[in-house]
Coordinates of C-alpha atoms in Angstrom, one line a residue:
X30 CA -12.3 188.6 92.5
X31 CA -12.2 192.3 93.3
X32 CA -15.9 192.3 94.3
X33 CA -15.2 189.3 96.6
X34 CA -12.4 191.1 98.5
X35 CA -14.7 194.2 98.8
X36 CA -17.4 192.0 100.3
X37 CA -15.1 190.4 102.8
X38 CA -13.1 193.5 103.7
X39 CA -13.7 195.7 106.8
X40 CA -16.0 198.6 106.1
X41 CA -13.3 201.2 106.6
X42 CA -10.8 199.5 104.2
X43 CA -10.3 201.6 101.1
X44 CA -10.4 199.5 97.9
X45 CA -10.2 200.8 94.4
X46 CA -11.1 198.4 91.6
X47 CA -11.4 198.4 87.8
X48 CA -14.2 200.7 86.8
X49 CA -13.8 203.0 89.8
X50 CA -13.3 206.6 89.0
X51 CA -9.9 206.7 90.6
X52 CA -8.6 203.4 89.2
X53 CA -6.3 204.7 86.5
X54 CA -4.8 207.2 89.0
X55 CA -4.4 204.5 91.7
X56 CA -2.7 201.9 89.4
X57 CA 0.1 204.1 88.3
X58 CA 3.6 203.3 89.5
X59 CA 6.9 205.2 89.1
X60 CA 8.0 203.4 86.0
X61 CA 5.3 204.1 83.4
X62 CA 7.0 201.8 81.0
X63 CA 4.8 199.2 82.7
X64 CA 1.1 199.9 82.3
X65 CA -0.2 197.1 84.5
X66 CA -3.9 196.7 85.2
X67 CA -4.3 195.2 88.6
X68 CA -7.6 193.8 89.8
X69 CA -7.8 196.0 92.8
X70 CA -5.7 198.3 95.0
X71 CA -6.2 197.9 98.7
X72 CA -5.0 200.7 100.9
X73 CA -4.0 199.4 104.3
X74 CA -3.7 201.6 107.3
X75 CA -2.6 199.0 109.9
X76 CA -0.8 195.8 110.1
X77 CA -4.1 194.1 110.8
X78 CA -5.4 195.4 107.4
X79 CA -2.3 193.8 105.8
X80 CA -3.0 190.6 107.7
X81 CA -6.5 190.5 106.3
X82 CA -5.2 190.9 102.8
X83 CA -2.6 188.2 103.2
X84 CA -5.1 185.8 104.7
X85 CA -7.6 186.5 101.9
X86 CA -5.0 186.0 99.1
X87 CA -3.7 182.8 100.7
X88 CA -7.2 181.4 101.3
X89 CA -8.5 182.1 97.8
X90 CA -5.2 181.7 95.9
X91 CA -5.2 185.2 94.7
X92 CA -1.9 186.6 93.4
X93 CA -0.8 189.9 94.9
X94 CA 1.9 192.5 94.9
X95 CA 3.2 194.8 97.7
X96 CA 3.5 198.5 97.1
X97 CA 5.0 200.9 99.5
X98 CA 5.7 203.9 97.2
X99 CA 5.8 202.3 93.8
X100 CA 9.4 203.2 93.1
X101 CA 10.3 199.7 91.8
X102 CA 12.4 200.2 88.6
X103 CA 11.2 197.0 87.0
X104 CA 7.6 197.5 88.0
X105 CA 7.4 194.4 90.3
X106 CA 5.2 196.2 92.8
X107 CA 2.3 195.6 90.4
X108 CA 1.1 193.2 87.7
X109 CA -2.0 192.5 85.6
X110 CA -5.0 191.1 87.5
X111 CA -3.4 191.1 90.9
X112 CA -4.4 192.7 94.2
X113 CA -2.0 195.4 95.2
X114 CA -1.5 195.7 98.9
X115 CA -0.7 199.4 99.1
X116 CA 1.0 200.6 102.2
X117 CA 1.1 204.4 101.5
X118 CA -1.6 205.2 104.0
X119 CA 0.7 204.0 106.8
X120 CA 2.5 207.3 107.4
X121 CA 2.4 208.2 111.1
X122 CA 5.8 208.3 113.0
X123 CA 5.7 207.1 116.6
X124 CA 8.6 208.1 118.8
X125 CA 9.7 205.3 121.1
X126 CA 12.5 207.0 123.0
X127 CA 14.4 210.3 122.5
X128 CA 16.6 208.7 119.9
X129 CA 14.4 205.9 118.4
X130 CA 11.2 206.0 116.3
X131 CA 8.9 203.6 114.6
X132 CA 8.6 204.8 111.0
X133 CA 6.0 203.2 108.8
X134 CA 7.0 201.9 105.4
X135 CA 4.4 204.1 103.6
X136 CA 6.0 207.3 104.8
X137 CA 7.5 209.3 102.1
X138 CA 11.2 210.0 102.7
X139 CA 11.0 213.7 102.3
X140 CA 8.2 213.9 104.9
X141 CA 10.4 211.8 107.2
X142 CA 13.2 214.3 106.9
X143 CA 10.9 217.2 107.5
X144 CA 9.4 215.8 110.6
X145 CA 12.6 214.5 112.1
X146 CA 14.3 217.8 111.4
X147 CA 11.9 219.6 113.7
X148 CA 13.5 217.4 116.5
X149 CA 17.0 218.2 115.2
X150 CA 17.3 214.6 114.1
X151 CA 17.4 212.6 110.9
X152 CA 18.1 209.1 109.5
X153 CA 20.6 208.1 106.8
X154 CA 18.2 207.9 104.0
X155 CA 18.4 208.6 100.2
X156 CA 18.4 211.7 98.1
X157 CA 15.3 211.0 96.2
X158 CA 12.6 212.2 98.6
X159 CA 9.6 210.9 96.8
X160 CA 10.5 207.3 97.6
X161 CA 8.8 205.6 100.6
X162 CA 10.7 204.1 103.5
X163 CA 9.7 200.5 102.8
X164 CA 11.5 199.7 99.5
X165 CA 14.5 202.0 100.3
X166 CA 15.3 200.3 103.6
X167 CA 14.7 196.7 102.6
X168 CA 16.9 197.2 99.6
X169 CA 19.7 198.6 101.8
X170 CA 19.4 202.3 101.0
X171 CA 22.1 204.5 99.6
X172 CA 22.1 208.1 100.7
X173 CA 24.1 211.3 101.2
X174 CA 25.2 210.3 104.7
X175 CA 26.3 206.9 103.7
X176 CA 30.0 207.2 104.5
X177 CA 29.4 208.6 108.0
X178 CA 26.3 206.6 109.0
X179 CA 26.1 203.7 106.6
X180 CA 23.2 202.3 104.6
X181 CA 19.7 203.1 105.7
X182 CA 19.1 199.6 106.8
X183 CA 22.1 199.9 109.2
X184 CA 20.0 202.1 111.5
X185 CA 17.1 199.6 111.8
X186 CA 16.9 198.0 115.3
X187 CA 13.4 196.3 115.1
X188 CA 10.7 195.8 112.5
X189 CA 7.0 194.9 112.4
X190 CA 6.2 192.3 109.8
X191 CA 3.1 190.3 108.6
X192 CA 4.2 186.7 107.9
X193 CA 2.8 184.3 105.4
X194 CA 0.3 182.9 107.9
X195 CA -1.1 186.3 108.6
X196 CA 0.7 186.7 111.9
X197 CA 1.9 190.2 112.9
X198 CA 5.3 190.0 114.6
X199 CA 7.8 192.4 116.0
X200 CA 11.3 191.1 115.3
X201 CA 14.9 192.0 115.9
X202 CA 18.4 190.5 116.0
X203 CA 18.2 190.0 119.8
X204 CA 15.5 187.4 119.6
X205 CA 16.2 184.1 121.3
X206 CA 15.0 182.3 118.2
X207 CA 17.8 182.2 115.6
X208 CA 15.3 181.8 112.8
X209 CA 13.8 185.2 113.8
X210 CA 17.3 186.8 113.9
X211 CA 18.0 185.4 110.5
X212 CA 14.7 186.8 109.2
X213 CA 15.6 190.2 110.6
X214 CA 19.0 190.1 108.8
X215 CA 17.2 189.2 105.5
X216 CA 15.0 192.3 105.8
X217 CA 18.1 194.5 105.9
X218 CA 19.1 194.6 102.3
X219 CA 17.4 191.4 101.0
X220 CA 14.9 193.3 99.0
X221 CA 11.2 193.8 99.7
X222 CA 8.4 191.3 99.4
X223 CA 10.3 188.1 99.8
X224 CA 9.5 186.9 103.3
X225 CA 6.5 188.9 104.5
X226 CA 5.1 192.4 104.5
X227 CA 7.1 194.8 106.6
X228 CA 4.8 197.5 107.9
X229 CA 7.1 199.7 110.0
X230 CA 10.7 199.9 111.1
X231 CA 12.2 201.1 114.4
X232 CA 15.1 203.3 113.6
X233 CA 18.0 204.5 115.7
X234 CA 17.8 208.3 114.9
X235 CA 20.8 210.5 114.2
X236 CA 21.2 213.9 115.9
X237 CA 21.8 216.7 113.4
X238 CA 25.3 218.2 113.8
X239 CA 25.6 222.0 114.4
X240 CA 27.1 222.6 110.9
X241 CA 26.3 220.7 107.7
X242 CA 27.4 222.0 104.2
X243 CA 26.3 220.8 100.8
X244 CA 27.9 221.7 97.5
X245 CA 27.4 221.1 93.8
X246 CA 28.7 222.1 90.4
X247 CA 28.7 221.3 86.7
X248 CA 31.7 221.2 84.5
X249 CA 31.0 222.1 80.9
X250 CA 34.5 221.0 79.6
X251 CA 34.6 217.4 78.4
X252 CA 38.3 217.2 79.2
X253 CA 37.9 218.6 82.7
X254 CA 34.9 216.4 83.2
X255 CA 36.9 213.2 82.5
X256 CA 39.7 214.4 84.7
X257 CA 37.3 215.1 87.6
X258 CA 35.7 211.6 87.4
X259 CA 39.1 209.9 87.2
X260 CA 40.2 211.8 90.2
X261 CA 37.0 211.0 92.1
X262 CA 37.2 207.3 91.3
X263 CA 40.8 206.9 92.2
X264 CA 40.3 208.9 95.4
X265 CA 37.5 206.6 96.6
X266 CA 39.5 203.5 95.5
X267 CA 42.1 204.4 98.1
X268 CA 39.4 204.0 100.8
X269 CA 40.9 206.7 103.1
X270 CA 38.7 209.7 102.4
X271 CA 37.2 211.7 105.3
X272 CA 34.0 209.9 106.3
X273 CA 32.3 213.2 107.0
X274 CA 32.1 213.7 103.2
X275 CA 29.7 211.8 101.0
X276 CA 29.6 212.6 97.3
X277 CA 28.1 211.5 94.0
X278 CA 28.8 212.4 90.4
X279 CA 26.8 212.3 87.2
X280 CA 28.1 212.2 83.6
X281 CA 25.5 212.9 81.0
X282 CA 25.1 213.5 77.3
X283 CA 24.2 217.1 76.5
X284 CA 23.0 218.9 73.3
X285 CA 25.7 219.8 70.8
X286 CA 26.5 223.5 70.9
X287 CA 26.1 223.7 67.1
X288 CA 24.1 221.6 64.7
X289 CA 26.2 218.8 63.2
X290 CA 28.8 218.8 66.0
X291 CA 29.4 215.9 68.4
X292 CA 27.5 215.6 71.6
X293 CA 28.9 217.2 74.7
X294 CA 29.6 215.1 77.8
X295 CA 29.2 217.0 81.0
X296 CA 30.1 216.0 84.6
X297 CA 28.3 217.1 87.7
X298 CA 29.3 216.5 91.3
X299 CA 27.5 217.1 94.6
X300 CA 27.9 216.1 98.1
X301 CA 27.2 216.6 101.8
X302 CA 29.8 217.4 104.4
X303 CA 29.3 217.2 108.1
X304 CA 31.3 220.3 109.0
X305 CA 31.8 223.9 108.0
X306 CA 32.0 225.3 104.5
X307 CA 35.5 226.5 105.2
X308 CA 36.7 223.0 106.0
X309 CA 34.8 221.6 103.0
X310 CA 36.3 224.1 100.6
X311 CA 39.8 223.2 101.9
X312 CA 39.1 219.5 101.5
X313 CA 37.8 219.9 98.0
X314 CA 40.8 222.0 97.1
X315 CA 43.2 219.4 98.5
X316 CA 41.7 216.5 96.6
X317 CA 40.5 218.1 93.3
X318 CA 42.5 221.3 92.9
X319 CA 41.4 223.5 90.0
X320 CA 38.9 220.9 88.8
X321 CA 36.5 222.6 91.3
X322 CA 35.0 225.5 89.4
X323 CA 34.8 229.0 90.8
X324 CA 31.0 229.1 90.6
X325 CA 30.5 226.0 92.8
X326 CA 27.3 226.3 94.8
X327 CA 27.6 225.9 98.6
X328 CA 24.7 225.8 101.1
X329 CA 24.8 225.5 104.8
X330 CA 22.3 224.3 107.4
X331 CA 22.2 227.0 110.1
X332 CA 22.4 230.7 109.5
X333 CA 24.3 231.3 112.8
X334 CA 27.2 229.3 111.3
X335 CA 27.4 231.4 108.2
X336 CA 31.0 232.0 106.9
X337 CA 31.6 235.1 104.9
X338 CA 32.5 234.3 101.3
X339 CA 35.5 236.6 101.7
X340 CA 37.0 234.1 104.1
X341 CA 37.2 231.5 101.4
X342 CA 40.5 230.4 99.9
X343 CA 41.5 232.3 96.8
X344 CA 39.9 230.9 93.7
X345 CA 36.5 230.0 95.3
X346 CA 33.4 232.1 95.5
X347 CA 30.1 231.4 97.2
X348 CA 27.3 231.1 94.6
X349 CA 24.2 232.0 96.5
X350 CA 21.3 229.5 96.5
X351 CA 17.8 230.9 96.0
X352 CA 17.1 230.8 99.7
X353 CA 17.3 233.4 102.4
X354 CA 20.8 234.0 104.0
X355 CA 22.3 231.2 101.8
X356 CA 20.8 228.7 104.2
X357 CA 19.1 225.4 103.5
X358 CA 17.3 223.1 105.9
X359 CA 18.8 219.6 106.2
X360 CA 15.8 218.3 104.2
X361 CA 16.6 220.8 101.4
X362 CA 20.2 219.8 101.5
X363 CA 19.1 216.3 100.4
X364 CA 16.9 217.6 97.6
X365 CA 19.7 220.0 96.5
X366 CA 22.1 217.2 96.1
X367 CA 19.6 214.9 94.5
X368 CA 18.8 217.5 91.9
X369 CA 22.5 217.5 90.8
X370 CA 23.0 213.8 90.9
X371 CA 19.8 213.1 89.0
X372 CA 19.9 215.4 86.0
X373 CA 16.8 217.3 85.2
X374 CA 15.6 219.0 82.0
X375 CA 17.4 222.2 82.9
X376 CA 20.3 223.3 85.2
X377 CA 20.1 226.5 87.2
X378 CA 23.1 228.7 87.0
X379 CA 23.9 232.4 87.7
X380 CA 25.8 234.8 85.6
X381 CA 25.8 237.9 87.7
X382 CA 24.8 239.3 91.1
X383 CA 21.2 240.0 89.9
X384 CA 20.9 236.4 88.8
X385 CA 22.3 235.2 92.0
X386 CA 19.6 237.0 94.0
X387 CA 16.7 235.6 92.0
X388 CA 18.1 232.3 91.0
X389 CA 16.0 232.1 87.9
X390 CA 18.5 231.8 85.1
X391 CA 18.6 228.5 83.3
X392 CA 20.9 226.6 81.0
X393 CA 19.0 224.2 78.9
X394 CA 20.5 220.7 78.7
X395 CA 17.7 218.5 77.3
X396 CA 14.8 220.6 76.1
X397 CA 12.1 217.9 75.9
X398 CA 13.4 215.5 78.5
X399 CA 11.6 214.9 81.8
X400 CA 11.7 217.8 84.2
X401 CA 12.6 215.3 87.0
X402 CA 14.0 211.8 87.2
X403 CA 13.0 211.5 90.8
X404 CA 9.6 213.1 91.7
X405 CA 7.3 212.2 88.8
X406 CA 6.4 208.8 87.1
X407 CA 8.3 208.3 83.8
X408 CA 9.2 205.4 81.6
X409 CA 12.8 204.6 82.4
X410 CA 15.5 201.9 82.6
X411 CA 18.3 201.7 85.1
X412 CA 21.0 199.2 85.9
X413 CA 23.8 199.2 88.4
X414 CA 27.3 197.6 89.0
X415 CA 30.4 197.8 91.1
X416 CA 34.0 198.1 89.9
X417 CA 35.9 194.9 89.9
X418 CA 38.7 194.6 92.4
X419 CA 42.2 195.7 91.2
X420 CA 41.0 197.3 88.0
X421 CA 42.6 200.5 86.5
X422 CA 39.9 203.1 87.3
X423 CA 41.2 205.4 84.7
X424 CA 40.5 202.8 82.0
X425 CA 37.0 202.3 83.3
X426 CA 36.3 206.0 83.2
X427 CA 37.8 206.3 79.7
X428 CA 35.4 203.5 78.6
X429 CA 32.4 205.3 80.1
X430 CA 33.2 208.5 78.3
X431 CA 33.9 206.7 75.1
X432 CA 30.4 205.2 75.2
X433 CA 28.7 208.5 76.1
X434 CA 30.6 210.4 73.5
X435 CA 29.3 208.0 70.8
X436 CA 25.8 208.2 72.0
X437 CA 23.3 209.8 69.6
X438 CA 21.7 212.9 71.1
X439 CA 17.9 213.0 71.5
X440 CA 16.2 216.0 73.2
X441 CA 13.5 213.8 74.8
X442 CA 15.6 211.5 76.9
X443 CA 17.9 212.0 79.8
X444 CA 20.8 209.4 79.6
X445 CA 23.6 209.4 82.0
X446 CA 25.9 207.5 84.3
X447 CA 26.0 208.2 88.0
X448 CA 28.8 207.4 90.5
X449 CA 27.8 206.9 94.2
X450 CA 30.4 206.8 96.9
X451 CA 30.8 203.9 99.3
X452 CA 33.4 203.3 101.9
X453 CA 33.5 204.7 105.4
X454 CA 30.8 203.3 107.6
X455 CA 29.6 200.9 104.8
X456 CA 32.7 198.8 105.4
X457 CA 31.9 198.2 109.0
X458 CA 30.0 195.1 110.2
X459 CA 29.3 193.7 106.8
X460 CA 27.7 190.5 108.2
X461 CA 25.0 192.5 109.8
X462 CA 23.2 193.1 106.6
X463 CA 22.5 191.6 103.1
X464 CA 25.0 193.7 101.0
X465 CA 27.7 191.7 99.3
X466 CA 29.7 194.7 98.2
X467 CA 30.5 196.4 101.4
X468 CA 34.2 196.7 100.5
X469 CA 33.7 198.3 97.1
X470 CA 34.8 201.9 96.7
X471 CA 31.7 203.1 94.8
X472 CA 28.6 202.1 92.9
X473 CA 27.8 202.8 89.3
X474 CA 24.3 203.4 87.9
X475 CA 23.4 203.7 84.2
X476 CA 20.1 205.5 83.6
X477 CA 17.7 206.5 80.9
X478 CA 14.5 208.5 81.6
X479 CA 12.1 209.8 79.0
X480 CA 8.4 210.9 78.5
X481 CA 5.6 209.1 76.7
X482 CA 3.9 210.6 73.7
X483 CA 0.4 210.0 72.4
X484 CA 1.4 207.6 69.7
X485 CA 1.6 204.1 71.3
X486 CA 3.8 202.8 68.4
X487 CA 6.3 205.6 68.9
X488 CA 6.4 204.8 72.6
X489 CA 7.1 201.1 71.9
X490 CA 9.9 202.0 69.6
X491 CA 11.5 204.5 71.9
X492 CA 11.1 202.2 74.9
X493 CA 13.0 199.5 73.1
X494 CA 15.7 201.9 71.9
X495 CA 16.4 203.5 75.3
X496 CA 16.2 200.2 77.2
X497 CA 18.7 198.7 74.8
X498 CA 21.0 201.7 75.2
X499 CA 21.2 200.9 79.0
X500 CA 21.7 197.2 78.3
X501 CA 24.5 197.8 75.7
X502 CA 26.2 200.3 78.0
X503 CA 26.4 197.8 80.8
X504 CA 27.8 195.2 78.4
X505 CA 30.5 197.6 77.3
X506 CA 31.6 197.9 81.0
X507 CA 31.4 194.2 81.8
X508 CA 35.2 193.6 81.7
X509 CA 35.6 196.2 84.5
X510 CA 32.4 195.7 86.6
X511 CA 30.5 193.1 88.5
X512 CA 27.4 192.7 90.7
X513 CA 24.4 194.9 91.1
X514 CA 22.4 196.8 93.8
X515 CA 18.9 195.6 94.5
X516 CA 17.6 199.2 95.0
X517 CA 18.6 199.9 91.4
X518 CA 17.2 196.7 90.1
X519 CA 17.5 195.4 86.6
X520 CA 15.8 192.1 85.7
X521 CA 17.4 191.9 82.2
X522 CA 20.9 190.8 83.4
X523 CA 19.9 187.2 82.8
X524 CA 17.5 186.1 80.1
X525 CA 14.3 184.0 80.8
X526 CA 14.2 184.4 84.5
X527 CA 11.0 182.5 84.7
X528 CA 13.2 179.4 84.8
X529 CA 14.5 178.7 88.3
X530 CA 18.1 178.1 87.2
X531 CA 18.2 181.5 85.4
X532 CA 16.6 183.4 88.2
X533 CA 19.2 181.9 90.6
X534 CA 22.0 183.2 88.4
X535 CA 20.3 186.7 88.4
X536 CA 19.8 186.7 92.2
X537 CA 23.5 185.7 92.8
X538 CA 24.6 188.8 90.8
X539 CA 22.7 190.9 93.4
X540 CA 23.3 189.0 96.6
X541 CA 26.5 187.0 96.1
X542 CA 26.7 183.2 96.4
X543 CA 27.0 183.1 100.2
X544 CA 24.2 185.5 101.0
X545 CA 21.9 184.0 98.4
X546 CA 22.4 180.5 100.0
X547 CA 21.4 182.0 103.4
X548 CA 18.5 183.9 102.0
X549 CA 17.1 180.7 100.3
X550 CA 17.4 178.9 103.6
X551 CA 15.4 181.7 105.3
X552 CA 12.8 181.6 102.5
X553 CA 12.4 177.8 103.0
X554 CA 11.6 178.3 106.7
X555 CA 9.5 181.4 106.4
X556 CA 7.6 181.0 103.1
X557 CA 8.2 177.4 101.7
X558 CA 5.1 177.6 99.5
X559 CA 6.2 180.9 98.0
X560 CA 3.1 182.9 98.9
X561 CA 5.3 186.0 98.4
X562 CA 6.2 185.5 94.8
X563 CA 7.2 187.8 92.0
X564 CA 9.6 187.9 89.1
X565 CA 12.7 188.3 91.2
X566 CA 11.6 186.8 94.5
X567 CA 14.0 184.6 96.5
X568 CA 13.5 180.9 95.7
X569 CA 13.4 178.4 98.5
X570 CA 15.9 175.6 98.7

């Protein structure tokens, strides 16, 4: 099969097959818990390349998967003996007008930020900069500008897609054909790979504001950590927080201070504020009081807007970041926040002025855990949920801490719960996208990330143990939570999803009954024969 596609492909189409020297590098995806062996990886540079692949696979009944950046938590961008249609070579941004741009799905998010920032622009993307635009946008896209500008998909105004018959089409919600408008809707949060291969999105760009401030801190007191998370959850539940502030928290298991003692549960919080540090500090003080530690890190976007630390309210100091003039680019802001929301193997902190200047002091949290949960492939398991309406958020937080406090400590795994803010712009125009949880105050994500070792039997045992920890944690929270977010996909919420009735139950958890019904109708019109098929693909009616 792989030789056949090589024979029929254009001469300039890059194809890597089993036996090629780069094969084992090319087949790797973000979640190395899945060691799939695809038949071939085809690197497409244009929509016409994708069309060739789709026509080939349809004509010869060859199974395939679509891979933008490979950050699919359940590994569904790959499989054994399939052709991977890889879109990572599509990475050139084309500016349409002063405030719109065509951004290809294979462009890495961090590179998008860097390029747009040169124009004093950005888009409301995520914090993990190693993901590519395709999966992020089609899943909805949570990011650190979410309360001000909404989900990533909210900024999409057109897209280019290769359909099941190989046709390349430009579509939007202004088309005269209602079927096309419906398809465009489905691509904004309906998940990737269901209706065609999106090759690029046309985004409405956002102008960078004169002042942007980010912050982060870690609380080392379990009591204060719990108080912080309760305050944060109840604050967002009121749905009246300043939309210029988007935050996220992480609660993680840390190493006991002394051998034989219980584990320590730490809380971290970070966020992005569209405004000055002075206003941000006042806002944090108003909502969180003395729960904000004195060594909170602040970083601003532009040096000309620097505010002297002596101007801060009493009780707050500026902890310098290891950058000149305490200034970060907007791109670095995103990375800065992501580093705190996604715990790494070590946390940077500063004990004195010398440490502040060099920024090289470290507090070890998990000595053998992955150095990053974002930028490198690792075996991992994630799941997500939203708080049920009218619950007591204090009880939910108590339950979360109870589970974490009774979690056995292992130095080779990062296990934590993250809280992602919603509200603000997310609540507006909910019918314009596929996101059934627009009115929820926040999103929960349970995660476990670890590293493989040489012994395959040890890996299998650890994989099962850490995956089951995530599953069990979710079950413990089931009285208080519901739903799930397709960007943080978990296929294990329903057993035996190869059966259609079970898969429909699973999909309804993600999309809601009404949205799923509409998505199935769109699938029936656009892909009735299920050319685009994988473990969690939308089923036709």
